[in-house]
Amino acid sequence: MTDQQLADGAQLLDERAGDAALEAPNYDNDFDVIIVGAGLAGTAAALTLANRGLEPLLIERGTYPGAKNVFGGVLYTPTIRELTDLDSAPLERYIAEKRFSMLSHDDETAVSLKPGAWNREPHNDSYTVLRGDFDRWFAEQAVEAGATLVTETTVTGVVREGGGIVGVQTDRPDGEIRAPYVVLAEGANSLVSEGANLKETESRKNIAVAAKEVLEFPGNDTAIEDRFRLVGDAGVSYHYFGEGAVGEAYGGGFIYTNGDTVSVGVAYSLDDAATKRQSPESTLNLFKSHPAVAPLLRGARTVEYSAKTIPEGGAESMPDLVHDGAVIVGDAAGLVLNNGVHLEGTNMAVESGYYAGSAIAEAAQKGQTGAEALESYPDRLENSFVVQNLERYAWLQERVEEDRELLFEQLPRAIADASTEYFRMDRSPKATHANAAKQRVFDTLGGWTGAMKLALRYRKLVK
Amino acid sequence: MSVTPQVPEIENASMEDRLYTVKYDDPGESHLDVKVQRICSDSCETSDCVSICPADVWRREDGEVPTIAYENCLECSSCRFACPYDNVSWEYPKTGSGVTYKHG
C-alpha cells in the first residue's frame, strides 16, 4: 500500500463517519459488494469487480493482506495475468524442475522433469511466491483498480433480511455493514459461512494438516543455486511421498526454492495425524532428517514456522456456492486439488474469485441479487478446469486411499530394493540381477495378475 | 574411504524457537476453548487435539480438561476439525491480534 492510498483510506473513513471513523466505520450501503477475506480468492473477486466499475469493499482480519496466509509455495498465474500486469509482482523463482520422489525408510526413487520450455517466458505460469509479499501486492492491484481495503477488521457473521444476505457483522463497534452482495472468501477455517449455515464443518477425513518452515542458509549465498542446480531465477518444486516423507500417514513432503530461502513442509491427513498420533512438528522433523532430504538443508536456519489446514474433500464436499445475496469462493468452497501429481488450490481460488466477481457484475447490471441471478458463477466454474479437474480426480483420491499401503509403503520399498538388485555389483550376470529385481516388484504386486489388476484400476489416469 | 553413509545432522529448532519466528499480538483472552468440559473429562480418551496441534497449544493429562496455551496458536484450526466430539470452540482472535506471518 502506498502512503497516499493509506491516507486516502483514512480520509474516506473520516468523511464517512466523523472522528469515530476508525472505531466504527459506517460503510452502510456505500459499497456494491463486501468481500470477506483478502486472500487470493477475495482479492481476485475485488479486482474483477473494480475492473468492471463496481465498488467492492475488501475486509481483512490481518494487519495486511497475506499476514495470516500460508501455502506450500507454487502459484500458477494464468488467470492473475488476465486480471492485472504481473511485471511488478513479487515472484520468487519460476519453476524449472518438478521432481517426484518416493522415500522409504532410507531409500529414494525419483523422477525429475525439466522441460526446456519452462525456462522461457511465461515459464509455464508457475512461480514460487511468499504469501506475505504476494497477497499484499495483489490487494494493492485491486485498490489501484478502485477497490477499498479495510484491514484489522474481522467479519463475525452475515446480516440477513427476508432470508437473503444483505451485509456482514464485523467486530468493530457498530460494525454492521450492508451491501447488495457478499463474497465469502474466508479460507479453510470458514467460521462465517458455517455460522450462517451456508456450509457444514468439513469432516476431518477431508482435511489435511500442514506444517512448514522457511529456511535460510546463513553464510552461504549460493547454497540454493548449488544444491538445486539452478541458474538465475530458475527454481524447483520437489515432492516427496512414502513413509520417509510422512511416516504412516497419507500425504507428502515438499521443498520449494524461493529467492533466498527454501520452503520445506509436510501436508497429510488430519485423521491420520490424530489416529496414528503423528504430530505435525515431529513429522516435519522426520522428513527433514531423511538421508535424501537432509543434505539439501544442511546448515539451514529456520526463519519462519507456520501451519495450516487444507480442505481436500474435492467436488463431493463442495458446499452450495450461491445463495441469495452471497457466494462462496476459494478454500471456503473447498476448491483444492491435491492428488500427489497436481498440487493446486491458489489458482482455483483465483479462478473462482474471477467467476464470482463476473457473475456479480452481471447481476448488478440487472439490479438482481437472488441466487438464480448469480448462477453463472457455479455454471462457469463447473465448465472450467476447476470443477472438471476436481471431478476427474475424485475417483483417484478414493483409489489411492484404498491402495495406500501398497502405493506408499510396499511399492516404493520394492522399487528401491529392485534398483538395488538390478544395479548390484558382483560377479553374477546382469540377467540374474534383472530377474531378482523383477521378482521383488512382482512379489509386492502379487505377480502378473496383481500387476494387471493394478493397471486396470488406474487406467483412467492415462485416458 | 568412509563406509557409512554421510547424512548431515539437521539441527531442528525447538518448538519455542520455531514459534519465536512468527509475530504474535496477544488479544488478551483466548480465542480457543472447549465447549463442554465434561466431554473432555468424562468421554475423551484419545486427546486428538493434543496429537494434531502443530504448536503444542493443547496439553492434557489423562482424563483432565485440556489446558490451552492460546498464545502459541498458529490459527491453523486443526483442533476444531480434529476433535471427535466437536467440542472445540474456535473464534478468530480479536481484530488485529493473533499470528502474523512474514513469509506465509
Coordinates of C-alpha atoms in Angstrom, one line a residue:
Chain A
M1 CA 0.0 0.0 0.0
T2 CA 1.4 3.4 -0.8
D3 CA 1.3 6.2 1.8
Q4 CA -1.1 8.1 -0.5
Q5 CA -3.5 5.2 -0.6
L6 CA -3.5 4.7 3.1
A7 CA -4.1 8.5 3.6
D8 CA -7.0 8.3 1.1
G9 CA -8.4 5.3 3.0
A10 CA -8.1 7.2 6.3
Q11 CA -9.7 10.3 4.8
L12 CA -12.5 8.2 3.4
L13 CA -13.1 6.8 6.9
D14 CA -13.2 10.3 8.4
E15 CA -15.5 11.7 5.8
R16 CA -18.0 8.9 6.1
A17 CA -18.2 8.6 9.9
G18 CA -16.6 11.5 11.5
D19 CA -13.9 11.3 14.2
A20 CA -15.0 8.0 15.4
A21 CA -14.4 6.5 12.0
L22 CA -11.6 4.2 12.9
E23 CA -13.6 2.9 15.8
A24 CA -16.8 2.4 13.9
P25 CA -16.6 2.7 10.2
N26 CA -20.0 3.4 8.9
Y27 CA -19.9 1.9 5.4
D28 CA -23.6 1.0 5.2
N29 CA -24.7 0.7 1.6
D30 CA -21.6 2.7 0.4
F31 CA -20.3 -0.3 -1.5
D32 CA -21.7 -2.7 -4.1
V33 CA -20.0 -5.8 -2.8
I34 CA -18.5 -6.8 0.6
I35 CA -15.7 -9.4 0.3
V36 CA -14.8 -11.3 3.4
G37 CA -11.0 -12.1 3.3
A38 CA -8.3 -10.5 1.2
G39 CA -6.6 -13.8 0.2
L40 CA -6.2 -14.7 -3.4
A41 CA -9.9 -15.6 -4.0
G42 CA -11.2 -12.5 -2.3
T43 CA -8.8 -10.2 -4.0
A44 CA -9.4 -11.8 -7.4
A45 CA -13.1 -11.1 -6.9
A46 CA -12.3 -7.5 -5.8
L47 CA -10.1 -6.9 -8.8
T48 CA -12.6 -8.3 -11.2
L49 CA -15.4 -6.2 -9.8
A50 CA -13.3 -3.0 -9.7
N51 CA -12.1 -3.6 -13.2
R52 CA -15.8 -3.6 -14.2
G53 CA -16.5 -0.3 -12.4
L54 CA -18.1 -1.6 -9.3
E55 CA -17.1 -0.6 -5.8
P56 CA -16.1 -3.6 -3.7
L57 CA -15.1 -3.4 -0.1
L58 CA -12.4 -5.9 0.8
I59 CA -12.3 -6.8 4.5
E60 CA -9.2 -8.5 6.0
R61 CA -8.7 -9.5 9.6
G62 CA -4.9 -9.5 9.5
T63 CA -2.8 -6.3 9.7
Y64 CA -2.3 -6.6 6.0
P65 CA -3.4 -9.0 3.2
G66 CA -1.4 -12.2 3.5
A67 CA -0.4 -11.6 7.1
K68 CA -2.2 -14.8 8.2
N69 CA -1.9 -16.8 5.0
V70 CA 0.2 -19.9 4.4
F71 CA 0.7 -22.2 1.5
G72 CA 3.2 -24.6 0.1
G73 CA 4.8 -22.4 -2.4
V74 CA 3.9 -22.5 -6.1
L75 CA 1.4 -20.1 -7.6
Y76 CA 0.0 -20.7 -11.0
T77 CA -0.6 -17.4 -12.7
P78 CA -2.6 -17.6 -16.0
T79 CA -5.7 -16.0 -14.5
I80 CA -3.9 -13.4 -12.5
R81 CA -2.1 -12.4 -15.7
E82 CA -5.5 -11.8 -17.2
L83 CA -6.6 -9.6 -14.3
T84 CA -3.5 -7.5 -13.9
D85 CA 0.0 -6.9 -15.0
L86 CA 2.4 -9.3 -13.4
D87 CA 5.5 -7.2 -14.2
S88 CA 5.7 -5.7 -10.7
A89 CA 4.6 -8.9 -8.9
P90 CA 6.8 -10.2 -6.1
L91 CA 7.6 -13.6 -7.7
E92 CA 10.4 -15.6 -6.1
R93 CA 11.5 -18.0 -8.8
Y94 CA 9.9 -19.7 -11.8
I95 CA 9.6 -23.5 -11.7
A96 CA 12.3 -25.0 -13.9
E97 CA 12.1 -28.5 -12.5
K98 CA 9.4 -30.7 -10.9
R99 CA 10.7 -33.7 -9.1
F100 CA 8.6 -36.6 -7.6
S101 CA 10.3 -38.7 -5.1
M102 CA 9.4 -41.8 -3.2
L103 CA 11.1 -42.2 0.2
S104 CA 11.1 -45.4 2.1
H105 CA 13.0 -45.7 5.3
D106 CA 16.4 -44.8 3.8
D107 CA 15.9 -45.1 0.1
E108 CA 14.9 -42.6 -2.5
T109 CA 13.5 -43.3 -6.0
A110 CA 12.8 -40.1 -8.0
V111 CA 11.6 -38.9 -11.3
S112 CA 12.6 -35.4 -12.5
L113 CA 11.0 -33.2 -15.2
K114 CA 12.9 -30.3 -16.7
P115 CA 11.3 -29.2 -19.9
G116 CA 13.4 -26.6 -21.7
A117 CA 10.3 -24.6 -22.4
W118 CA 9.8 -23.9 -18.7
N119 CA 13.0 -21.7 -18.8
R120 CA 11.3 -19.4 -21.4
E121 CA 8.6 -16.8 -20.7
P122 CA 6.0 -17.2 -19.4
H123 CA 7.7 -20.1 -17.6
N124 CA 4.6 -22.3 -17.7
D125 CA 2.9 -19.7 -15.4
S126 CA 4.4 -21.4 -12.4
Y127 CA 6.2 -19.4 -9.7
T128 CA 7.2 -19.7 -6.1
V129 CA 5.9 -16.8 -4.1
L130 CA 5.6 -15.9 -0.4
R131 CA 2.1 -15.1 0.6
G132 CA 3.1 -12.2 2.9
D133 CA 4.5 -10.4 -0.1
F134 CA 2.3 -11.6 -2.9
D135 CA -1.1 -11.2 -1.3
R136 CA -0.2 -7.7 -0.2
W137 CA 0.9 -6.8 -3.7
F138 CA -2.2 -8.4 -5.3
A139 CA -4.5 -6.5 -3.0
E140 CA -2.7 -3.3 -4.0
Q141 CA -3.6 -4.0 -7.6
A142 CA -7.3 -4.3 -6.5
V143 CA -7.0 -1.0 -4.6
E144 CA -5.4 0.7 -7.6
A145 CA -8.3 -0.6 -9.7
G146 CA -10.8 1.0 -7.3
A147 CA -11.4 -1.4 -4.5
T148 CA -11.4 -0.3 -0.9
L149 CA -9.4 -2.3 1.5
V150 CA -10.0 -2.4 5.3
T151 CA -7.6 -4.4 7.4
E152 CA -7.7 -5.4 11.1
T153 CA -11.4 -6.0 10.9
T154 CA -12.9 -9.4 11.5
V155 CA -16.2 -10.4 10.0
T156 CA -18.1 -12.3 12.6
G157 CA -21.4 -13.1 10.8
V158 CA -23.7 -12.2 7.9
V159 CA -26.7 -10.0 8.1
R160 CA -29.9 -11.5 6.8
E161 CA -33.1 -9.9 5.7
G162 CA -36.1 -11.9 4.4
G163 CA -33.9 -14.9 4.0
G164 CA -31.3 -13.2 1.9
I165 CA -27.9 -12.0 2.9
V166 CA -27.7 -8.2 2.9
G167 CA -24.4 -7.5 4.6
V168 CA -22.0 -8.6 7.3
Q169 CA -21.4 -8.0 11.0
T170 CA -17.8 -7.0 12.0
D171 CA -16.2 -6.8 15.3
R172 CA -15.8 -3.1 15.1
P173 CA -18.2 -1.2 17.4
D174 CA -21.4 -0.6 15.4
G175 CA -19.8 -2.8 12.9
E176 CA -22.7 -3.8 10.7
I177 CA -22.1 -3.1 7.0
R178 CA -24.7 -3.6 4.3
A179 CA -24.2 -4.1 0.6
P180 CA -26.2 -5.9 -2.1
Y181 CA -23.7 -8.8 -2.4
V182 CA -21.3 -10.6 -0.1
V183 CA -18.4 -12.7 -1.2
L184 CA -17.3 -15.2 1.4
A185 CA -13.6 -15.8 0.8
E186 CA -12.5 -16.6 4.3
G187 CA -10.4 -19.7 3.7
A188 CA -10.3 -23.2 5.1
N189 CA -11.4 -22.1 8.5
S190 CA -14.7 -20.7 7.3
L191 CA -16.4 -19.7 10.5
V192 CA -18.7 -17.1 8.9
S193 CA -20.0 -19.5 6.2
E194 CA -20.6 -22.2 8.8
G195 CA -22.1 -19.8 11.3
A196 CA -24.6 -18.7 8.6
N197 CA -25.5 -22.3 7.8
L198 CA -24.1 -22.0 4.3
K199 CA -21.8 -25.0 4.8
E200 CA -21.2 -27.8 7.2
T201 CA -18.0 -28.2 9.1
E202 CA -15.8 -30.4 7.0
S203 CA -15.2 -34.0 8.2
R204 CA -11.6 -34.4 9.4
K205 CA -11.1 -37.2 6.8
N206 CA -11.3 -34.4 4.2
I207 CA -8.8 -32.1 5.9
A208 CA -5.1 -32.2 5.7
V209 CA -2.8 -30.5 8.2
A210 CA 0.4 -28.9 7.0
A211 CA 3.4 -27.7 8.9
K212 CA 6.0 -25.7 7.0
E213 CA 9.3 -23.9 7.6
V214 CA 11.0 -21.2 5.6
L215 CA 14.7 -21.8 5.9
E216 CA 17.7 -19.6 5.0
F217 CA 21.3 -20.6 4.6
P218 CA 23.4 -18.2 6.7
G219 CA 26.9 -17.5 5.3
N220 CA 26.2 -19.5 2.2
D221 CA 24.9 -17.2 -0.6
T222 CA 25.0 -19.9 -3.3
A223 CA 23.5 -22.8 -1.3
I224 CA 20.2 -22.8 -3.2
E225 CA 21.8 -22.5 -6.7
D226 CA 24.5 -25.1 -5.8
R227 CA 22.3 -27.7 -4.2
F228 CA 19.3 -27.5 -6.5
R229 CA 21.5 -26.9 -9.6
L230 CA 19.9 -23.6 -10.6
V231 CA 20.9 -20.6 -12.7
G232 CA 19.4 -17.1 -12.4
D233 CA 15.7 -17.0 -11.4
A234 CA 15.1 -20.8 -12.0
G235 CA 13.6 -22.7 -9.1
V236 CA 12.3 -26.1 -8.3
S237 CA 9.4 -27.9 -6.7
Y238 CA 10.3 -31.2 -5.1
H239 CA 7.5 -33.5 -4.0
Y240 CA 8.1 -36.5 -1.7
F241 CA 5.9 -39.4 -0.8
G242 CA 6.2 -42.6 1.2
E243 CA 7.0 -43.5 4.8
G244 CA 10.2 -41.5 4.7
A245 CA 8.2 -38.4 4.0
V246 CA 5.2 -38.6 6.2
G247 CA 5.5 -41.8 8.2
E248 CA 2.4 -43.9 8.1
A249 CA 0.1 -41.0 7.1
Y250 CA -1.4 -40.3 3.7
G251 CA 0.2 -37.2 2.3
G252 CA 3.6 -35.9 1.3
G253 CA 6.5 -33.6 1.9
F254 CA 7.7 -30.7 -0.2
I255 CA 10.6 -28.4 -0.9
Y256 CA 10.2 -25.2 -2.9
T257 CA 13.0 -22.8 -3.7
N258 CA 12.3 -19.1 -3.1
G259 CA 14.8 -16.3 -3.9
D260 CA 17.0 -16.5 -0.8
T261 CA 15.1 -19.1 1.2
V262 CA 13.5 -22.5 0.7
S263 CA 10.1 -23.6 1.9
V264 CA 10.0 -27.1 3.4
G265 CA 7.0 -28.8 4.8
V266 CA 4.7 -31.7 5.2
A267 CA 0.9 -32.0 4.5
Y268 CA -1.0 -35.1 5.4
S269 CA -4.4 -36.4 6.5
L270 CA -5.6 -34.8 9.8
D271 CA -7.4 -38.1 10.5
D272 CA -4.1 -39.9 10.3
A273 CA -2.3 -37.3 12.4
A274 CA -4.9 -38.0 15.1
T275 CA -5.3 -41.8 14.9
K276 CA -1.6 -42.5 14.3
R277 CA -0.5 -40.0 16.9
Q278 CA 1.7 -38.3 14.4
S279 CA 2.3 -34.7 15.4
P280 CA 2.9 -32.2 12.5
E281 CA 6.1 -30.9 14.1
S282 CA 7.7 -34.4 14.6
T283 CA 6.6 -35.4 11.1
L284 CA 8.3 -32.3 9.7
N285 CA 11.5 -33.2 11.7
L286 CA 11.4 -36.7 10.4
F287 CA 11.1 -35.6 6.8
K288 CA 13.9 -33.0 7.1
S289 CA 16.2 -35.7 8.5
H290 CA 15.7 -38.2 5.7
P291 CA 19.1 -39.1 4.1
A292 CA 17.7 -37.8 0.7
V293 CA 16.5 -34.5 2.2
A294 CA 19.0 -33.6 4.9
P295 CA 21.9 -32.8 2.5
L296 CA 19.7 -30.2 0.7
L297 CA 19.0 -28.5 4.0
R298 CA 22.2 -28.8 6.0
G299 CA 23.3 -25.6 7.8
A300 CA 19.9 -24.0 7.3
R301 CA 18.3 -21.8 9.9
T302 CA 14.5 -21.6 10.5
V303 CA 13.3 -18.1 9.7
E304 CA 9.6 -19.0 9.9
Y305 CA 7.4 -21.8 11.2
S306 CA 3.8 -22.0 10.1
A307 CA 0.8 -24.3 10.0
K308 CA -2.4 -24.6 8.0
T309 CA -5.3 -26.8 7.3
I310 CA -6.2 -27.7 3.7
P311 CA -9.7 -28.8 2.5
E312 CA -9.2 -31.9 0.4
G313 CA -12.8 -33.1 0.1
G314 CA -12.9 -32.4 -3.6
A315 CA -16.0 -31.9 -5.7
E316 CA -18.2 -34.1 -3.5
S317 CA -17.8 -31.9 -0.4
M318 CA -18.2 -28.5 -2.2
P319 CA -20.9 -26.5 -0.4
D320 CA -23.7 -24.7 -2.4
L321 CA -21.7 -21.9 -3.9
V322 CA -24.6 -19.5 -4.4
H323 CA -27.1 -18.0 -2.0
D324 CA -29.5 -15.1 -2.1
G325 CA -27.0 -12.2 -1.9
A326 CA -23.9 -14.2 -1.3
V327 CA -21.4 -16.5 -3.0
I328 CA -18.6 -18.7 -1.5
V329 CA -15.2 -18.9 -3.2
G330 CA -11.7 -20.4 -2.8
D331 CA -10.7 -22.6 0.1
A332 CA -14.0 -21.8 1.9
A333 CA -15.7 -23.6 -1.1
G334 CA -13.2 -26.5 -0.9
L335 CA -11.6 -25.7 -4.2
V336 CA -8.3 -27.6 -3.8
L337 CA -6.8 -30.3 -5.9
N338 CA -4.1 -32.3 -4.2
N339 CA -3.7 -35.7 -5.7
G340 CA 0.0 -36.2 -5.5
V341 CA 0.8 -35.2 -9.1
H342 CA -1.2 -32.0 -9.2
L343 CA -1.0 -29.8 -6.1
E344 CA -3.2 -26.9 -6.9
G345 CA -5.5 -24.6 -5.0
T346 CA -4.4 -21.0 -5.2
N347 CA -5.1 -21.0 -9.0
M348 CA -8.5 -22.4 -8.3
A349 CA -9.1 -19.7 -5.7
V350 CA -8.3 -17.0 -8.2
E351 CA -10.4 -18.6 -10.9
S352 CA -13.4 -18.9 -8.5
G353 CA -13.0 -15.3 -7.4
Y354 CA -12.9 -14.2 -11.0
Y355 CA -16.1 -16.0 -12.0
A356 CA -17.8 -14.9 -8.8
G357 CA -16.9 -11.3 -9.5
S358 CA -18.0 -11.6 -13.1
A359 CA -21.4 -13.1 -12.1
I360 CA -22.0 -10.4 -9.5
A361 CA -21.1 -7.6 -12.0
E362 CA -23.6 -9.1 -14.5
A363 CA -26.3 -9.4 -11.8
A364 CA -25.7 -5.9 -10.6
Q365 CA -26.3 -4.6 -14.1
K366 CA -29.8 -6.1 -13.9
G367 CA -30.2 -5.0 -10.3
Q368 CA -30.8 -8.6 -9.2
T369 CA -29.4 -10.2 -6.0
G370 CA -31.1 -13.6 -5.8
A371 CA -29.3 -16.8 -6.1
E372 CA -30.6 -17.5 -9.6
A373 CA -29.2 -14.3 -10.8
L374 CA -25.7 -15.4 -9.7
E375 CA -25.9 -18.9 -11.2
S376 CA -23.5 -18.0 -13.9
Y377 CA -20.7 -18.3 -11.2
P378 CA -21.2 -22.0 -10.5
D379 CA -22.1 -22.6 -14.1
R380 CA -18.8 -21.2 -15.4
L381 CA -16.8 -22.8 -12.6
E382 CA -18.2 -26.2 -13.5
N383 CA -17.2 -25.8 -17.1
S384 CA -13.8 -24.5 -16.1
F385 CA -10.7 -26.5 -15.2
V386 CA -11.5 -26.1 -11.6
V387 CA -14.5 -28.4 -11.2
Q388 CA -13.6 -30.5 -14.2
N389 CA -10.2 -31.3 -12.6
L390 CA -11.8 -31.9 -9.2
E391 CA -14.3 -34.4 -10.7
R392 CA -11.7 -36.1 -12.9
Y393 CA -9.5 -36.8 -9.9
A394 CA -12.2 -37.6 -7.4
W395 CA -12.0 -41.3 -8.2
L396 CA -8.2 -41.3 -8.0
Q397 CA -8.3 -39.9 -4.4
E398 CA -10.6 -42.8 -3.5
R399 CA -8.4 -45.4 -5.2
V400 CA -5.2 -44.1 -3.8
E401 CA -6.8 -44.1 -0.3
E402 CA -7.8 -47.8 -0.8
D403 CA -4.4 -48.8 -2.1
R404 CA -2.3 -46.6 0.1
E405 CA -0.3 -49.2 1.9
L406 CA 0.7 -50.7 -1.4
L407 CA 1.3 -47.4 -3.2
F408 CA 3.1 -45.5 -0.4
E409 CA 4.9 -48.2 1.6
Q410 CA 5.2 -51.6 -0.2
L411 CA 5.8 -50.4 -3.8
P412 CA 8.4 -47.7 -3.1
R413 CA 10.3 -50.2 -0.9
A414 CA 10.0 -52.9 -3.7
I415 CA 11.2 -50.4 -6.3
A416 CA 14.2 -49.3 -4.2
D417 CA 15.0 -53.0 -3.5
A418 CA 14.6 -53.8 -7.2
S419 CA 17.0 -51.0 -8.1
T420 CA 19.5 -52.3 -5.6
E421 CA 19.2 -55.7 -7.1
Y422 CA 19.3 -54.5 -10.7
F423 CA 22.5 -52.5 -10.2
R424 CA 24.1 -54.8 -7.7
M425 CA 27.9 -55.1 -8.3
D426 CA 29.0 -58.7 -8.0
R427 CA 30.3 -61.3 -10.4
S428 CA 26.9 -62.8 -11.5
P429 CA 25.5 -61.9 -14.9
K430 CA 23.1 -59.0 -15.4
A431 CA 20.2 -61.4 -16.2
T432 CA 20.4 -62.7 -12.7
H433 CA 20.1 -59.2 -11.3
A434 CA 17.3 -58.3 -13.6
N435 CA 15.3 -61.4 -12.7
A436 CA 15.8 -60.8 -9.0
A437 CA 14.7 -57.2 -9.4
K438 CA 11.6 -58.1 -11.4
Q439 CA 10.8 -60.7 -8.7
R440 CA 10.9 -58.1 -6.0
V441 CA 8.3 -55.9 -7.7
F442 CA 6.1 -58.8 -8.7
D443 CA 6.1 -60.2 -5.2
T444 CA 4.8 -56.9 -4.0
L445 CA 2.1 -56.6 -6.7
G446 CA 1.0 -60.2 -6.4
G447 CA 2.5 -61.4 -9.7
W448 CA 1.3 -60.7 -13.2
T449 CA -2.4 -60.9 -12.1
G450 CA -1.8 -58.4 -9.4
A451 CA 0.1 -56.1 -11.8
M452 CA -2.7 -56.3 -14.4
K453 CA -5.4 -55.6 -11.7
L454 CA -3.5 -52.6 -10.6
A455 CA -3.0 -51.3 -14.1
L456 CA -6.8 -51.7 -14.7
R457 CA -7.6 -49.9 -11.5
Y458 CA -5.6 -46.9 -12.7
R459 CA -6.3 -47.0 -16.4
K460 CA -8.4 -43.8 -16.3
L461 CA -5.3 -41.9 -15.3
V462 CA -3.9 -42.0 -18.8
K463 CA -7.3 -41.5 -20.6
Chain B
M1 CA 37.2 -44.0 2.1
S2 CA 34.3 -44.0 4.6
V3 CA 31.9 -46.9 4.5
T4 CA 29.0 -45.2 6.4
P5 CA 26.5 -43.0 4.5
Q6 CA 27.1 -39.4 5.3
V7 CA 23.8 -37.9 6.4
P8 CA 24.3 -34.5 7.8
E9 CA 22.7 -33.8 11.1
I10 CA 19.8 -31.4 10.7
E11 CA 19.5 -29.1 13.6
N12 CA 15.8 -28.7 14.1
A13 CA 14.8 -25.6 16.0
S14 CA 12.9 -26.2 19.3
M15 CA 9.2 -25.5 19.3
E16 CA 9.9 -22.4 21.4
D17 CA 12.4 -21.1 18.7
R18 CA 10.0 -22.1 15.9
L19 CA 7.2 -20.1 17.5
Y20 CA 9.5 -17.2 18.1
T21 CA 9.8 -16.8 14.3
V22 CA 6.2 -15.5 14.0
K23 CA 4.8 -12.3 15.4
Y24 CA 2.0 -12.8 17.9
D25 CA -0.1 -10.0 19.3
D26 CA -1.8 -11.3 22.4
P27 CA -5.5 -10.5 22.2
G28 CA -5.7 -10.7 26.0
E29 CA -8.1 -13.5 26.1
S30 CA -8.2 -16.9 24.5
H31 CA -9.9 -17.4 21.1
L32 CA -9.9 -21.2 21.8
D33 CA -11.9 -23.1 24.4
V34 CA -13.7 -26.4 25.0
K35 CA -17.4 -26.2 24.6
V36 CA -18.4 -28.7 27.3
Q37 CA -15.7 -29.5 29.9
R38 CA -17.5 -32.7 30.9
I39 CA -16.9 -34.2 27.5
C40 CA -13.1 -33.8 28.0
S41 CA -13.0 -35.1 31.5
D42 CA -15.6 -38.0 31.1
S43 CA -15.6 -39.1 27.4
C44 CA -12.4 -38.3 25.7
E45 CA -9.7 -41.0 25.8
T46 CA -7.7 -40.1 22.7
S47 CA -6.7 -36.4 23.1
D48 CA -6.7 -35.8 19.4
C49 CA -6.4 -32.1 20.0
V50 CA -3.0 -32.7 21.6
S51 CA -1.8 -35.2 18.9
I52 CA -2.6 -32.9 15.9
C53 CA -1.6 -29.5 17.2
P54 CA 1.4 -28.2 15.3
A55 CA 2.2 -25.7 18.1
D56 CA 1.7 -27.5 21.4
V57 CA -1.3 -25.3 22.2
W58 CA -3.3 -28.2 23.6
R59 CA -1.9 -30.1 26.7
R60 CA -3.8 -32.6 28.7
E61 CA -3.3 -35.1 31.5
D62 CA -5.4 -38.3 31.1
G63 CA -9.0 -37.7 32.0
E64 CA -8.5 -34.0 32.5
V65 CA -9.8 -30.9 30.7
P66 CA -7.0 -29.7 28.5
T67 CA -5.0 -26.5 29.2
I68 CA -4.8 -24.3 26.2
A69 CA -1.7 -22.2 25.5
Y70 CA -3.6 -20.0 23.1
E71 CA -0.6 -17.6 22.9
N72 CA 1.2 -20.2 20.8
C73 CA -1.7 -20.7 18.3
L74 CA -0.8 -20.5 14.6
E75 CA -4.5 -20.3 13.7
C76 CA -4.4 -23.4 11.6
S77 CA -7.7 -24.6 13.1
S78 CA -6.7 -28.3 13.1
C79 CA -8.1 -28.8 16.6
R80 CA -11.5 -27.6 15.5
F81 CA -11.7 -30.2 12.7
A82 CA -9.9 -33.0 14.7
C83 CA -12.0 -33.1 17.9
P84 CA -14.2 -36.2 17.5
Y85 CA -16.7 -34.7 19.9
D86 CA -16.9 -31.4 18.0
N87 CA -16.0 -29.9 21.4
V88 CA -13.6 -27.1 20.4
S89 CA -14.9 -23.6 20.3
W90 CA -12.8 -21.5 17.9
E91 CA -13.1 -17.8 17.2
Y92 CA -10.9 -15.6 15.2
P93 CA -8.6 -13.7 17.6
K94 CA -9.7 -10.2 18.3
T95 CA -9.2 -7.7 15.4
G96 CA -5.5 -7.1 14.6
S97 CA -4.3 -9.7 17.1
G98 CA -3.1 -13.3 16.8
V99 CA -0.4 -14.6 14.5
T100 CA 1.3 -12.6 11.7
Y101 CA 3.4 -14.5 9.2
K102 CA 6.2 -12.5 7.5
H103 CA 6.5 -15.0 4.7
G104 CA 3.4 -17.3 4.8

